[in-house]
Short mmCIF file of C-alpha atoms and ligand atoms in Angstrom, two decimals:
data_model
loop_
_atom_site.label_atom_id
_atom_site.label_comp_id
_atom_site.label_asym_id
_atom_site.label_seq_id
_atom_site.Cartn_x
_atom_site.Cartn_y
_atom_site.Cartn_z
CA UNK A 524 -0.02 0.02 -0.03
CA UNK A 525 2.60 2.43 0.93
CA UNK A 526 4.84 1.75 -1.87
CA UNK A 527 2.69 2.08 -4.53
CA UNK A 528 0.96 5.31 -3.29
CA UNK A 529 4.66 6.67 -2.84
CA UNK A 530 4.98 5.75 -6.83
CA UNK A 531 1.97 7.33 -7.74
CA UNK A 532 2.19 10.32 -5.64
CA UNK A 533 5.84 10.77 -6.96
CA UNK A 534 5.01 10.08 -10.88
CA UNK A 535 1.58 12.19 -10.68
CA UNK A 536 3.88 14.99 -9.32
CA UNK A 537 5.37 15.65 -12.72
CA UNK A 538 1.89 16.10 -14.18
CA UNK A 539 0.87 18.54 -11.41
CA UNK A 540 4.02 20.77 -11.67
CA UNK A 541 3.75 20.45 -15.75
CA UNK A 542 0.20 21.72 -16.00
CA UNK A 543 0.33 24.26 -13.20
CA UNK A 544 3.40 25.86 -14.98
CA UNK A 545 1.63 26.04 -18.07
CA UNK A 546 -1.55 27.44 -16.66
CA UNK A 547 0.12 29.95 -15.18
CA UNK A 548 2.52 31.29 -17.70
CA UNK A 549 -0.15 31.01 -20.09
CA UNK A 550 -2.63 33.08 -18.33
CA UNK A 551 0.42 35.49 -17.72
CA UNK A 552 1.40 35.79 -21.31
CA UNK A 553 -2.15 36.28 -22.45
CA UNK A 554 -2.95 38.65 -19.74
CA UNK A 555 0.27 40.95 -21.09
CA UNK A 556 -0.68 40.32 -24.62
CA UNK A 557 -4.41 41.25 -24.30
CA UNK A 558 -5.81 37.78 -25.79
CA UNK A 559 -9.30 36.82 -25.82
CA UNK A 560 -9.74 34.10 -23.39
CA UNK A 561 -10.94 31.21 -25.56
CA UNK A 562 -11.85 27.32 -24.90
CA UNK A 563 -7.95 26.16 -24.37
CA UNK A 564 -7.58 28.88 -21.40
CA UNK A 565 -10.76 27.37 -19.97
CA UNK A 566 -9.64 23.71 -20.20
CA UNK A 567 -5.94 24.19 -18.96
CA UNK A 568 -7.11 25.73 -16.21
CA UNK A 569 -9.79 23.39 -15.19
CA UNK A 570 -7.53 20.42 -16.04
CA UNK A 571 -4.79 21.97 -13.29
CA UNK A 572 -7.62 21.90 -10.61
CA UNK A 573 -8.78 18.11 -11.35
CA UNK A 574 -4.88 17.09 -11.60
CA UNK A 575 -4.45 18.96 -8.11
CA UNK A 576 -7.31 17.61 -6.57
CA UNK A 577 -6.33 13.98 -7.62
CA UNK A 578 -2.67 14.70 -6.13
CA UNK A 579 -4.44 16.02 -2.82
CA UNK A 580 -6.48 12.72 -2.18
CA UNK A 581 -2.99 10.55 -3.06
CA UNK A 582 -1.05 12.96 -0.99
CA UNK A 583 -3.71 12.46 1.85
CA UNK A 584 -3.80 8.79 1.75
CA UNK A 585 0.17 8.79 1.99
CA UNK A 586 0.40 10.89 4.69
CA UNK A 587 -1.17 8.29 6.92
CA UNK A 588 0.66 5.38 5.32
CA UNK A 589 4.01 6.79 5.04
CA UNK A 590 6.97 6.79 7.64
CA UNK A 591 7.54 10.10 6.57
CA UNK A 592 4.25 11.35 7.35
CA UNK A 593 1.87 11.57 10.21
CA UNK A 594 4.05 8.39 11.78
CA UNK A 595 7.22 10.57 11.78
CA UNK A 596 5.64 13.06 13.90
CA UNK A 597 4.10 10.33 16.16
CA UNK A 598 7.58 8.73 16.19
CA UNK A 599 9.85 11.67 17.01
CA UNK A 600 7.39 14.56 18.39
CA UNK A 601 7.12 17.72 16.46
CA UNK A 602 10.31 18.98 18.54
CA UNK A 603 12.09 15.79 17.12
CA UNK A 604 11.90 16.26 13.49
CA UNK A 605 15.10 17.50 11.92
CA UNK A 606 14.76 20.15 8.94
CA UNK A 607 14.17 17.39 6.11
CA UNK A 608 11.84 15.50 8.18
CA UNK A 609 9.69 18.56 9.13
CA UNK A 610 9.65 19.75 5.39
CA UNK A 611 8.18 16.19 4.36
CA UNK A 612 5.92 15.71 7.04
CA UNK A 613 4.45 19.17 8.02
CA UNK A 614 5.35 22.25 5.50
CA UNK A 615 4.91 20.03 2.27
CA UNK A 616 1.75 18.64 2.88
CA UNK A 617 0.43 21.91 4.63
CA UNK A 618 1.62 24.47 1.89
CA UNK A 619 0.62 21.75 -0.87
CA UNK A 620 -2.90 21.76 0.31
CA UNK A 621 -2.68 25.65 0.64
CA UNK A 622 -1.82 25.77 -2.93
CA UNK A 623 -4.65 23.65 -4.07
CA UNK A 624 -7.08 25.34 -2.42
CA UNK A 625 -5.75 28.99 -4.01
CA UNK A 626 -5.78 26.83 -7.45
CA UNK A 627 -9.75 26.36 -6.59
CA UNK A 628 -10.31 29.60 -5.63
CA UNK A 629 -8.71 31.36 -8.44
CA UNK A 630 -10.45 28.88 -10.80
CA UNK A 631 -13.77 29.83 -9.30
CA UNK A 632 -13.42 33.38 -8.87
CA UNK A 633 -12.22 33.85 -12.71
CA UNK A 634 -15.53 32.40 -13.85
CA UNK A 635 -17.38 35.27 -12.06
CA UNK A 636 -15.13 37.72 -14.05
CA UNK A 637 -16.80 38.98 -17.32
CA UNK A 638 -13.83 40.00 -19.58
CA UNK A 639 -10.69 38.34 -20.73
CA UNK A 640 -8.30 40.41 -18.77
CA UNK A 641 -9.91 40.14 -15.62
CA UNK A 642 -10.17 36.38 -15.97
CA UNK A 643 -6.41 35.94 -16.99
CA UNK A 644 -5.71 38.46 -14.18
CA UNK A 645 -7.36 36.23 -11.47
CA UNK A 646 -5.84 33.05 -12.78
CA UNK A 647 -2.51 34.54 -13.04
CA UNK A 648 -2.57 35.86 -9.37
CA UNK A 649 -4.19 32.77 -7.51
CA UNK A 650 -2.39 30.00 -9.75
CA UNK A 651 1.31 31.98 -9.53
CA UNK A 652 1.03 32.40 -5.52
CA UNK A 653 0.06 28.45 -5.64
CA UNK A 654 3.00 27.91 -7.93
CA UNK A 655 5.50 29.56 -5.88
CA UNK A 656 3.97 27.77 -2.55
CA UNK A 657 3.99 24.29 -3.96
CA UNK A 658 7.46 24.67 -5.80
CA UNK A 659 9.10 25.89 -2.48
CA UNK A 660 8.20 22.98 -0.67
CA UNK A 661 8.73 19.98 -2.70
CA UNK A 662 11.36 17.52 -1.28
CA UNK A 663 13.64 17.85 -4.19
CA UNK A 664 16.61 15.91 -2.67
CA UNK A 665 14.73 12.33 -2.19
CA UNK A 666 12.60 13.11 -5.39
CA UNK A 667 15.05 13.70 -7.97
CA UNK A 668 17.61 11.47 -6.10
C1 HEM B 1026 0.33 19.98 -4.43
C2 HEM B 1026 0.62 18.90 -4.96
C3 HEM B 1026 1.86 18.27 -4.66
C4 HEM B 1026 2.82 17.81 -5.31
C5 HEM B 1026 3.17 18.31 -6.55
C6 HEM B 1026 3.73 16.78 -4.27
C7 HEM B 1026 4.89 16.19 -4.70
C8 HEM B 1026 5.43 15.38 -3.85
C9 HEM B 1026 6.54 14.84 -4.25
C10 HEM B 1026 7.51 15.22 -5.76
C11 HEM B 1026 7.16 13.98 -3.41
C12 HEM B 1026 8.54 13.08 -3.37
C13 HEM B 1026 8.25 11.80 -3.51
C14 HEM B 1026 9.37 11.13 -3.53
O1 HEM B 1026 10.41 11.34 -2.85
O2 HEM B 1026 9.81 10.01 -4.48
C15 HEM B 1026 6.11 14.17 -2.40
C16 HEM B 1026 6.26 13.08 -1.22
C17 HEM B 1026 5.17 13.30 -0.16
N1 HEM B 1026 3.84 13.74 -0.24
FE1 HEM B 1026 3.52 15.42 -1.99
N2 HEM B 1026 2.81 16.66 -3.17
C18 HEM B 1026 1.81 17.48 -3.51
C19 HEM B 1026 0.78 17.65 -2.45
C20 HEM B 1026 0.75 16.68 -1.25
C21 HEM B 1026 -0.34 16.68 0.05
C22 HEM B 1026 -1.28 17.41 -0.17
C23 HEM B 1026 0.06 15.72 1.04
C24 HEM B 1026 -0.58 15.34 2.16
C25 HEM B 1026 -1.74 15.94 2.59
C26 HEM B 1026 1.46 15.22 0.53
C27 HEM B 1026 2.15 14.43 1.16
C28 HEM B 1026 3.38 13.66 1.02
C29 HEM B 1026 4.05 12.69 1.70
C30 HEM B 1026 3.50 12.35 3.22
C31 HEM B 1026 5.15 12.51 0.95
C32 HEM B 1026 6.40 11.76 1.53
C33 HEM B 1026 6.30 10.33 1.05
C34 HEM B 1026 7.36 9.65 1.35
O3 HEM B 1026 8.53 9.19 0.50
O4 HEM B 1026 7.03 8.48 2.14
N3 HEM B 1026 1.76 15.78 -0.66
N4 HEM B 1026 5.21 15.06 -2.63
#
């Protein structure tokens, strides 16, 4: 159970980071270029919501089965975690959830905007903050090792 979930979460992460990056910079470039908001813009931002929500579900399961998740806090206590253990057990899940909330709120808010400029601006702001947060708390050293 642990190994399978860990592998899925690890590979699904490529898709999350790729689509989030595409959606964020697509919105920024089109905002600056004053482009129309078309179906592809809607699809890419919606796909980001779906892909990140799937990662949230996998991440939540992983949190309870991984020795590096909740068990690590139970075994060592909050104060007993070194900086890497704290990053994986606390910062990465917490900031990941925060990022996914921002993506969801940004997507839902953009739908209520009536002009292309306002839609792109909303997606750019929410997705870019989510992008910064999520990228800053990925356990890169173990992932790409
Ligand atoms: C925001 C989207 C997320 C991305 C892109 C992401 C990505 C990753 C990556 C790349 C790793 C390292 C995997 C490896 O070393 O092979 C990882 C580990 C982990 N993630 Fe996430 N994650 C996300 C959200 C979450 C959430 C929301 C949770 C929990 C609520 C979570 C829980 C974990 C745990 C517990 C580990 C350690 C797994 C282990 O090696 O045992 N992740 N994540």
